[in-house]
PDB file of C-alpha atoms and ligand atoms in Angstrom:
ATOM      1  CA  UNK A   1      28.213 -12.062  30.593  1.00 70.00           C
ATOM      2  CA  UNK A   2      26.245 -13.371  27.630  1.00 91.00           C
ATOM      3  CA  UNK A   3      24.329 -16.592  28.176  1.00 96.00           C
ATOM      4  CA  UNK A   4      26.635 -18.719  26.009  1.00 97.00           C
ATOM      5  CA  UNK A   5      29.654 -17.596  28.059  1.00 98.00           C
ATOM      6  CA  UNK A   6      27.873 -18.373  31.326  1.00 98.00           C
ATOM      7  CA  UNK A   7      27.028 -21.853  30.089  1.00 98.00           C
ATOM      8  CA  UNK A   8      30.562 -22.519  28.931  1.00 98.00           C
ATOM      9  CA  UNK A   9      31.903 -21.284  32.252  1.00 98.00           C
ATOM     10  CA  UNK A  10      29.579 -23.554  34.259  1.00 98.00           C
ATOM     11  CA  UNK A  11      30.336 -26.545  32.029  1.00 98.00           C
ATOM     12  CA  UNK A  12      34.052 -26.001  32.465  1.00 98.00           C
ATOM     13  CA  UNK A  13      33.694 -25.835  36.241  1.00 98.00           C
ATOM     14  CA  UNK A  14      31.571 -28.983  36.259  1.00 98.00           C
ATOM     15  CA  UNK A  15      34.278 -30.804  34.295  1.00 98.00           C
ATOM     16  CA  UNK A  16      36.994 -29.528  36.640  1.00 98.00           C
ATOM     17  CA  UNK A  17      35.043 -30.535  39.760  1.00 98.00           C
ATOM     18  CA  UNK A  18      34.394 -33.999  38.306  1.00 98.00           C
ATOM     19  CA  UNK A  19      38.067 -34.427  37.440  1.00 97.00           C
ATOM     20  CA  UNK A  20      39.024 -33.270  40.926  1.00 95.00           C
ATOM     21  CA  UNK A  21      36.763 -35.963  42.366  1.00 97.00           C
ATOM     22  CA  UNK A  22      38.116 -38.657  40.047  1.00 97.00           C
ATOM     23  CA  UNK A  23      34.869 -38.745  38.103  1.00 97.00           C
ATOM     24  CA  UNK A  24      33.985 -38.167  34.460  1.00 96.00           C
ATOM     25  CA  UNK A  25      32.304 -34.914  33.407  1.00 96.00           C
ATOM     26  CA  UNK A  26      29.759 -37.005  31.441  1.00 97.00           C
ATOM     27  CA  UNK A  27      28.522 -38.481  34.720  1.00 97.00           C
ATOM     28  CA  UNK A  28      27.085 -35.088  35.656  1.00 98.00           C
ATOM     29  CA  UNK A  29      24.031 -33.644  33.949  1.00 98.00           C
ATOM     30  CA  UNK A  30      23.647 -29.884  33.913  1.00 98.00           C
ATOM     31  CA  UNK A  31      19.985 -29.036  34.504  1.00 99.00           C
ATOM     32  CA  UNK A  32      19.322 -25.380  33.681  1.00 98.00           C
ATOM     33  CA  UNK A  33      16.808 -23.866  36.101  1.00 98.00           C
ATOM     34  CA  UNK A  34      14.788 -21.516  33.908  1.00 98.00           C
ATOM     35  CA  UNK A  35      12.074 -20.469  36.399  1.00 98.00           C
ATOM     36  CA  UNK A  36      11.058 -16.805  36.049  1.00 97.00           C
ATOM     37  CA  UNK A  37      12.871 -16.515  32.691  1.00 97.00           C
ATOM     38  CA  UNK A  38      10.920 -16.155  29.437  1.00 97.00           C
ATOM     39  CA  UNK A  39      10.838 -18.721  26.610  1.00 98.00           C
ATOM     40  CA  UNK A  40      13.316 -16.677  24.537  1.00 98.00           C
ATOM     41  CA  UNK A  41      16.009 -17.174  27.169  1.00 97.00           C
ATOM     42  CA  UNK A  42      15.293 -20.897  27.346  1.00 98.00           C
ATOM     43  CA  UNK A  43      15.545 -21.100  23.557  1.00 98.00           C
ATOM     44  CA  UNK A  44      18.874 -19.263  23.654  1.00 98.00           C
ATOM     45  CA  UNK A  45      20.175 -21.750  26.243  1.00 98.00           C
ATOM     46  CA  UNK A  46      18.962 -24.618  24.038  1.00 98.00           C
ATOM     47  CA  UNK A  47      20.733 -23.076  21.054  1.00 98.00           C
ATOM     48  CA  UNK A  48      23.878 -22.970  23.184  1.00 98.00           C
ATOM     49  CA  UNK A  49      23.607 -26.728  23.634  1.00 98.00           C
ATOM     50  CA  UNK A  50      21.593 -27.240  26.843  1.00 98.00           C
ATOM     51  CA  UNK A  51      18.869 -29.883  26.756  1.00 98.00           C
ATOM     52  CA  UNK A  52      17.702 -30.355  30.351  1.00 98.00           C
ATOM     53  CA  UNK A  53      15.585 -27.661  31.992  1.00 98.00           C
ATOM     54  CA  UNK A  54      13.937 -27.261  35.376  1.00 98.00           C
ATOM     55  CA  UNK A  55      10.847 -25.277  36.329  1.00 98.00           C
ATOM     56  CA  UNK A  56       9.325 -24.947  39.773  1.00 98.00           C
ATOM     57  CA  UNK A  57       5.747 -23.874  39.045  1.00 98.00           C
ATOM     58  CA  UNK A  58       3.192 -25.740  36.978  1.00 98.00           C
ATOM     59  CA  UNK A  59       1.248 -22.594  36.149  1.00 98.00           C
ATOM     60  CA  UNK A  60       4.281 -20.682  34.965  1.00 98.00           C
ATOM     61  CA  UNK A  61       5.505 -23.527  32.783  1.00 98.00           C
ATOM     62  CA  UNK A  62       2.011 -24.006  31.319  1.00 98.00           C
ATOM     63  CA  UNK A  63       2.308 -20.453  30.012  1.00 98.00           C
ATOM     64  CA  UNK A  64       5.748 -21.002  28.485  1.00 98.00           C
ATOM     65  CA  UNK A  65       5.644 -24.477  26.916  1.00 98.00           C
ATOM     66  CA  UNK A  66       3.541 -23.469  23.889  1.00 97.00           C
ATOM     67  CA  UNK A  67       6.407 -21.265  22.705  1.00 98.00           C
ATOM     68  CA  UNK A  68       8.937 -24.078  23.163  1.00 98.00           C
ATOM     69  CA  UNK A  69       7.313 -27.148  21.613  1.00 97.00           C
ATOM     70  CA  UNK A  70       9.677 -27.158  18.662  1.00 98.00           C
ATOM     71  CA  UNK A  71      12.674 -27.759  20.963  1.00 98.00           C
ATOM     72  CA  UNK A  72      12.437 -31.474  20.270  1.00 97.00           C
ATOM     73  CA  UNK A  73      15.354 -32.611  22.367  1.00 98.00           C
ATOM     74  CA  UNK A  74      14.466 -30.576  25.429  1.00 98.00           C
ATOM     75  CA  UNK A  75      13.783 -32.446  28.660  1.00 98.00           C
ATOM     76  CA  UNK A  76      11.492 -30.621  31.104  1.00 98.00           C
ATOM     77  CA  UNK A  77      11.795 -31.306  34.821  1.00 98.00           C
ATOM     78  CA  UNK A  78       9.431 -30.188  37.546  1.00 98.00           C
ATOM     79  CA  UNK A  79      11.735 -29.354  40.478  1.00 98.00           C
ATOM     80  CA  UNK A  80       9.446 -27.334  42.770  1.00 98.00           C
ATOM     81  CA  UNK A  81       6.960 -28.378  45.404  1.00 98.00           C
ATOM     82  CA  UNK A  82       3.953 -29.966  43.759  1.00 98.00           C
ATOM     83  CA  UNK A  83       0.510 -29.835  45.330  1.00 97.00           C
ATOM     84  CA  UNK A  84      -1.582 -32.938  44.771  1.00 98.00           C
ATOM     85  CA  UNK A  85      -4.310 -30.872  43.079  1.00 98.00           C
ATOM     86  CA  UNK A  86      -1.783 -29.901  40.380  1.00 98.00           C
ATOM     87  CA  UNK A  87      -0.481 -33.448  39.883  1.00 98.00           C
ATOM     88  CA  UNK A  88      -2.604 -34.161  36.802  1.00 98.00           C
ATOM     89  CA  UNK A  89      -1.550 -30.983  35.041  1.00 98.00           C
ATOM     90  CA  UNK A  90       2.088 -31.547  35.963  1.00 98.00           C
ATOM     91  CA  UNK A  91       1.910 -35.093  34.587  1.00 98.00           C
ATOM     92  CA  UNK A  92       0.637 -33.665  31.319  1.00 98.00           C
ATOM     93  CA  UNK A  93       3.272 -30.940  30.952  1.00 98.00           C
ATOM     94  CA  UNK A  94       6.369 -32.689  32.284  1.00 98.00           C
ATOM     95  CA  UNK A  95       8.028 -36.056  31.701  1.00 98.00           C
ATOM     96  CA  UNK A  96      10.176 -35.694  34.796  1.00 98.00           C
ATOM     97  CA  UNK A  97       8.961 -34.906  38.306  1.00 98.00           C
ATOM     98  CA  UNK A  98      12.011 -34.523  40.541  1.00 98.00           C
ATOM     99  CA  UNK A  99      10.148 -33.379  43.646  1.00 98.00           C
ATOM    100  CA  UNK A 100       7.934 -36.280  44.729  1.00 98.00           C
ATOM    101  CA  UNK A 101       7.621 -35.965  48.489  1.00 98.00           C
ATOM    102  CA  UNK A 102       4.672 -38.123  49.552  1.00 97.00           C
ATOM    103  CA  UNK A 103       2.938 -41.387  48.748  1.00 97.00           C
ATOM    104  CA  UNK A 104      -0.230 -39.419  48.151  1.00 98.00           C
ATOM    105  CA  UNK A 105       1.425 -37.318  45.448  1.00 98.00           C
ATOM    106  CA  UNK A 106       3.075 -40.393  43.932  1.00 98.00           C
ATOM    107  CA  UNK A 107      -0.312 -42.136  43.667  1.00 98.00           C
ATOM    108  CA  UNK A 108      -1.905 -39.072  42.025  1.00 98.00           C
ATOM    109  CA  UNK A 109       0.940 -38.834  39.524  1.00 98.00           C
ATOM    110  CA  UNK A 110       0.748 -42.552  38.773  1.00 98.00           C
ATOM    111  CA  UNK A 111      -2.958 -42.389  38.113  1.00 98.00           C
ATOM    112  CA  UNK A 112      -2.607 -39.249  35.946  1.00 98.00           C
ATOM    113  CA  UNK A 113       0.216 -40.867  33.973  1.00 98.00           C
ATOM    114  CA  UNK A 114      -1.863 -44.003  33.468  1.00 98.00           C
ATOM    115  CA  UNK A 115      -4.719 -41.922  32.006  1.00 98.00           C
ATOM    116  CA  UNK A 116      -2.257 -40.150  29.719  1.00 98.00           C
ATOM    117  CA  UNK A 117      -0.640 -43.444  28.722  1.00 98.00           C
ATOM    118  CA  UNK A 118       2.820 -42.180  29.577  1.00 98.00           C
ATOM    119  CA  UNK A 119       5.528 -43.110  32.011  1.00 98.00           C
ATOM    120  CA  UNK A 120       6.867 -40.401  34.307  1.00 98.00           C
ATOM    121  CA  UNK A 121      10.442 -40.341  35.416  1.00 98.00           C
ATOM    122  CA  UNK A 122      10.464 -39.402  39.110  1.00 98.00           C
ATOM    123  CA  UNK A 123      12.873 -38.631  41.928  1.00 98.00           C
ATOM    124  CA  UNK A 124      12.083 -38.569  45.622  1.00 98.00           C
ATOM    125  CA  UNK A 125      12.830 -35.204  47.205  1.00 98.00           C
ATOM    126  CA  UNK A 126      14.575 -35.476  50.564  1.00 98.00           C
ATOM    127  CA  UNK A 127      14.422 -32.690  53.139  1.00 98.00           C
ATOM    128  CA  UNK A 128      17.981 -33.350  54.215  1.00 98.00           C
ATOM    129  CA  UNK A 129      18.176 -30.484  56.713  1.00 98.00           C
ATOM    130  CA  UNK A 130      14.785 -31.347  58.236  1.00 96.00           C
ATOM    131  CA  UNK A 131      13.747 -27.710  57.727  1.00 96.00           C
ATOM    132  CA  UNK A 132      10.127 -26.923  58.530  1.00 95.00           C
ATOM    133  CA  UNK A 133       9.787 -24.492  55.617  1.00 94.00           C
ATOM    134  CA  UNK A 134      11.105 -26.943  53.014  1.00 96.00           C
ATOM    135  CA  UNK A 135       9.311 -29.722  51.244  1.00 95.00           C
ATOM    136  CA  UNK A 136      10.726 -33.194  50.857  1.00 98.00           C
ATOM    137  CA  UNK A 137      10.579 -36.409  52.798  1.00 98.00           C
ATOM    138  CA  UNK A 138      12.561 -36.400  56.035  1.00 96.00           C
ATOM    139  CA  UNK A 139      15.313 -39.054  56.039  1.00 94.00           C
ATOM    140  CA  UNK A 140      14.692 -42.081  58.283  1.00 90.00           C
ATOM    141  CA  UNK A 141      10.982 -41.244  58.347  1.00 93.00           C
ATOM    142  CA  UNK A 142       8.287 -43.892  57.910  1.00 95.00           C
ATOM    143  CA  UNK A 143       7.038 -41.831  54.935  1.00 95.00           C
ATOM    144  CA  UNK A 144      10.237 -42.491  53.002  1.00 97.00           C
ATOM    145  CA  UNK A 145       9.999 -46.233  53.516  1.00 97.00           C
ATOM    146  CA  UNK A 146       6.289 -46.229  52.677  1.00 97.00           C
ATOM    147  CA  UNK A 147       7.006 -44.363  49.469  1.00 98.00           C
ATOM    148  CA  UNK A 148       9.804 -46.712  48.437  1.00 98.00           C
ATOM    149  CA  UNK A 149       7.700 -49.758  49.311  1.00 98.00           C
ATOM    150  CA  UNK A 150       4.822 -48.434  47.186  1.00 98.00           C
ATOM    151  CA  UNK A 151       6.885 -48.361  43.973  1.00 98.00           C
ATOM    152  CA  UNK A 152       5.666 -51.743  42.631  1.00 98.00           C
ATOM    153  CA  UNK A 153       2.069 -50.450  42.816  1.00 98.00           C
ATOM    154  CA  UNK A 154       3.022 -47.387  40.761  1.00 98.00           C
ATOM    155  CA  UNK A 155       3.838 -48.866  37.342  1.00 98.00           C
ATOM    156  CA  UNK A 156       3.541 -45.532  35.526  1.00 98.00           C
ATOM    157  CA  UNK A 157       6.316 -43.994  37.613  1.00 98.00           C
ATOM    158  CA  UNK A 158       9.977 -44.744  37.066  1.00 98.00           C
ATOM    159  CA  UNK A 159      11.452 -44.055  40.491  1.00 98.00           C
ATOM    160  CA  UNK A 160      15.156 -43.814  39.891  1.00 98.00           C
ATOM    161  CA  UNK A 161      16.819 -41.513  42.385  1.00 98.00           C
ATOM    162  CA  UNK A 162      16.799 -38.677  44.889  1.00 98.00           C
ATOM    163  CA  UNK A 163      16.811 -34.897  44.872  1.00 98.00           C
ATOM    164  CA  UNK A 164      17.559 -32.399  47.622  1.00 98.00           C
ATOM    165  CA  UNK A 165      17.968 -28.730  48.488  1.00 98.00           C
ATOM    166  CA  UNK A 166      20.093 -28.396  51.647  1.00 98.00           C
ATOM    167  CA  UNK A 167      19.800 -25.492  54.088  1.00 98.00           C
ATOM    168  CA  UNK A 168      21.098 -22.354  52.384  1.00 96.00           C
ATOM    169  CA  UNK A 169      24.458 -20.854  53.235  1.00 95.00           C
ATOM    170  CA  UNK A 170      26.700 -18.436  51.326  1.00 94.00           C
ATOM    171  CA  UNK A 171      29.564 -20.742  52.169  1.00 97.00           C
ATOM    172  CA  UNK A 172      29.343 -23.736  49.841  1.00 98.00           C
ATOM    173  CA  UNK A 173      31.362 -25.876  52.263  1.00 98.00           C
ATOM    174  CA  UNK A 174      28.394 -25.742  54.643  1.00 98.00           C
ATOM    175  CA  UNK A 175      26.476 -27.849  52.125  1.00 98.00           C
ATOM    176  CA  UNK A 176      29.062 -30.633  52.113  1.00 98.00           C
ATOM    177  CA  UNK A 177      27.831 -32.627  55.151  1.00 98.00           C
ATOM    178  CA  UNK A 178      24.281 -32.556  53.753  1.00 98.00           C
ATOM    179  CA  UNK A 179      25.438 -33.739  50.342  1.00 98.00           C
ATOM    180  CA  UNK A 180      27.504 -36.461  51.990  1.00 98.00           C
ATOM    181  CA  UNK A 181      24.503 -37.602  54.014  1.00 98.00           C
ATOM    182  CA  UNK A 182      22.453 -37.689  50.802  1.00 98.00           C
ATOM    183  CA  UNK A 183      25.018 -39.954  49.166  1.00 98.00           C
ATOM    184  CA  UNK A 184      24.847 -42.278  52.182  1.00 98.00           C
ATOM    185  CA  UNK A 185      21.048 -42.432  52.016  1.00 98.00           C
ATOM    186  CA  UNK A 186      21.259 -43.003  48.248  1.00 98.00           C
ATOM    187  CA  UNK A 187      23.725 -45.888  48.710  1.00 98.00           C
ATOM    188  CA  UNK A 188      21.701 -47.340  51.556  1.00 97.00           C
ATOM    189  CA  UNK A 189      18.479 -47.352  49.529  1.00 98.00           C
ATOM    190  CA  UNK A 190      20.369 -48.946  46.621  1.00 98.00           C
ATOM    191  CA  UNK A 191      21.636 -51.694  48.930  1.00 98.00           C
ATOM    192  CA  UNK A 192      18.128 -52.346  50.290  1.00 97.00           C
ATOM    193  CA  UNK A 193      17.002 -53.304  46.761  1.00 96.00           C
ATOM    194  CA  UNK A 194      13.422 -52.076  47.000  1.00 97.00           C
ATOM    195  CA  UNK A 195      11.487 -53.679  44.126  1.00 98.00           C
ATOM    196  CA  UNK A 196      10.852 -51.256  41.223  1.00 98.00           C
ATOM    197  CA  UNK A 197      13.241 -48.698  42.696  1.00 98.00           C
ATOM    198  CA  UNK A 198      16.603 -47.873  41.130  1.00 98.00           C
ATOM    199  CA  UNK A 199      19.172 -45.491  42.543  1.00 98.00           C
ATOM    200  CA  UNK A 200      20.815 -43.894  39.501  1.00 98.00           C
ATOM    201  CA  UNK A 201      20.193 -40.177  39.784  1.00 98.00           C
ATOM    202  CA  UNK A 202      21.286 -37.959  42.647  1.00 99.00           C
ATOM    203  CA  UNK A 203      20.175 -34.390  41.967  1.00 99.00           C
ATOM    204  CA  UNK A 204      21.892 -31.885  44.260  1.00 98.00           C
ATOM    205  CA  UNK A 205      23.886 -28.677  44.003  1.00 98.00           C
ATOM    206  CA  UNK A 206      22.833 -25.203  42.810  1.00 98.00           C
ATOM    207  CA  UNK A 207      24.708 -22.139  41.517  1.00 98.00           C
ATOM    208  CA  UNK A 208      26.592 -21.531  44.758  1.00 98.00           C
ATOM    209  CA  UNK A 209      27.507 -25.114  45.668  1.00 98.00           C
ATOM    210  CA  UNK A 210      27.357 -27.381  42.610  1.00 98.00           C
ATOM    211  CA  UNK A 211      31.092 -28.095  42.636  1.00 98.00           C
ATOM    212  CA  UNK A 212      30.899 -29.368  46.225  1.00 98.00           C
ATOM    213  CA  UNK A 213      27.863 -31.458  45.235  1.00 98.00           C
ATOM    214  CA  UNK A 214      29.827 -33.043  42.378  1.00 98.00           C
ATOM    215  CA  UNK A 215      32.680 -33.859  44.758  1.00 98.00           C
ATOM    216  CA  UNK A 216      30.107 -35.607  46.968  1.00 98.00           C
ATOM    217  CA  UNK A 217      28.592 -37.651  44.155  1.00 98.00           C
ATOM    218  CA  UNK A 218      25.855 -35.596  42.450  1.00 98.00           C
ATOM    219  CA  UNK A 219      24.822 -36.950  39.041  1.00 98.00           C
ATOM    220  CA  UNK A 220      22.730 -33.863  38.277  1.00 98.00           C
ATOM    221  CA  UNK A 221      23.286 -30.244  39.313  1.00 98.00           C
ATOM    222  CA  UNK A 222      20.478 -27.689  39.051  1.00 98.00           C
ATOM    223  CA  UNK A 223      21.885 -24.319  38.058  1.00 98.00           C
ATOM    224  CA  UNK A 224      19.791 -21.176  37.560  1.00 98.00           C
ATOM    225  CA  UNK A 225      21.510 -17.923  38.503  1.00 98.00           C
ATOM    226  CA  UNK A 226      24.965 -18.867  37.194  1.00 98.00           C
ATOM    227  CA  UNK A 227      23.422 -19.467  33.751  1.00 98.00           C
ATOM    228  CA  UNK A 228      20.566 -16.985  33.384  1.00 98.00           C
ATOM    229  CA  UNK A 229      21.648 -14.321  35.866  1.00 97.00           C
ATOM    230  CA  UNK A 230      19.884 -13.089  38.982  1.00 96.00           C
ATOM    231  CA  UNK A 231      16.124 -13.551  39.207  1.00 95.00           C
ATOM    232  CA  UNK A 232      14.093 -10.443  39.816  1.00 88.00           C
ATOM    233  CA  UNK A 233      11.027 -12.329  41.007  1.00 71.00           C
ATOM    234  CA  UNK A 234      10.372 -15.620  42.796  1.00 63.00           C
TER     235      UNK A 234
HETATM  236  C1  PLP B 301      15.726 -22.131  41.887  1.00 95.59           C
HETATM  237  C2  PLP B 301      16.172 -23.517  42.124  1.00 95.59           C
HETATM  238  C3  PLP B 301      17.467 -23.930  41.771  1.00 95.59           C
HETATM  239  C4  PLP B 301      18.521 -23.020  41.157  1.00 95.59           C
HETATM  240  O1  PLP B 301      18.992 -22.077  42.055  1.00 95.59           O
HETATM  241  P1  PLP B 301      20.200 -21.107  41.655  1.00 95.59           P
HETATM  242  O2  PLP B 301      20.740 -20.688  42.965  1.00 95.59           O
HETATM  243  O3  PLP B 301      19.614 -19.984  40.888  1.00 95.59           O
HETATM  244  O4  PLP B 301      21.164 -21.887  40.857  1.00 95.59           O
HETATM  245  C5  PLP B 301      17.797 -25.267  41.989  1.00 95.59           C
HETATM  246  N1  PLP B 301      16.914 -26.139  42.542  1.00 95.59           N
HETATM  247  C6  PLP B 301      15.670 -25.772  42.891  1.00 95.59           C
HETATM  248  C7  PLP B 301      14.746 -26.793  43.485  1.00 95.59           C
HETATM  249  C8  PLP B 301      15.259 -24.457  42.703  1.00 95.59           C
HETATM  250  O5  PLP B 301      14.004 -24.104  43.063  1.00 95.59           O
END
């Protein structure tokens, strides 16, 4: 299917899932995951109306951004694991880092953003399945509380929500308990009223399970394959 048809199809399903859950389609942002795809494809998606894009590697995006600078309304999100030694470069290239998973990384990003004179929008990535191979802060860990408590000392970061990638299953219903748990953590953090922390964005759901994520309260779904097609490389 051509890109524009894929996008329309996904947008229609997002609207239907929101309606099903008694929510408004406008409450859900579609973030197009463009990793491994060339700038021309990203431009085509932009021309079809998409504005929010996600990349998972600093190096790869560094090679693509030059060809995309004229896409004025595009919003670039870093959604992949970020090593602290790439924090400065990431802070330069992106305005949104959705995968902050340690206080150490948060401090590096804050200091890089302060040097650049910009404010970075950030989400805390939660390793909701506690998987050893995945990045993200483990729920109920001291690290999560330390990170949330550090927010007032990180004035160049706007910490405003959570992101997660649950354990993979072909069956989207398997993701539901993880999404539900994420919503509980999100609500709990909101109730705790950590200074300088807002809980507005809940980024969860990918091509195979974004409808379930919307039913469980996602405000942002990250969709790659269902928009751009299958990736031939990582
Ligand atoms: C690749 C990726 C996605 C998109 O996955 P699809 O299954 O292609 O929709 C979403 N989130 C993250 C963090 C990713 O790395």
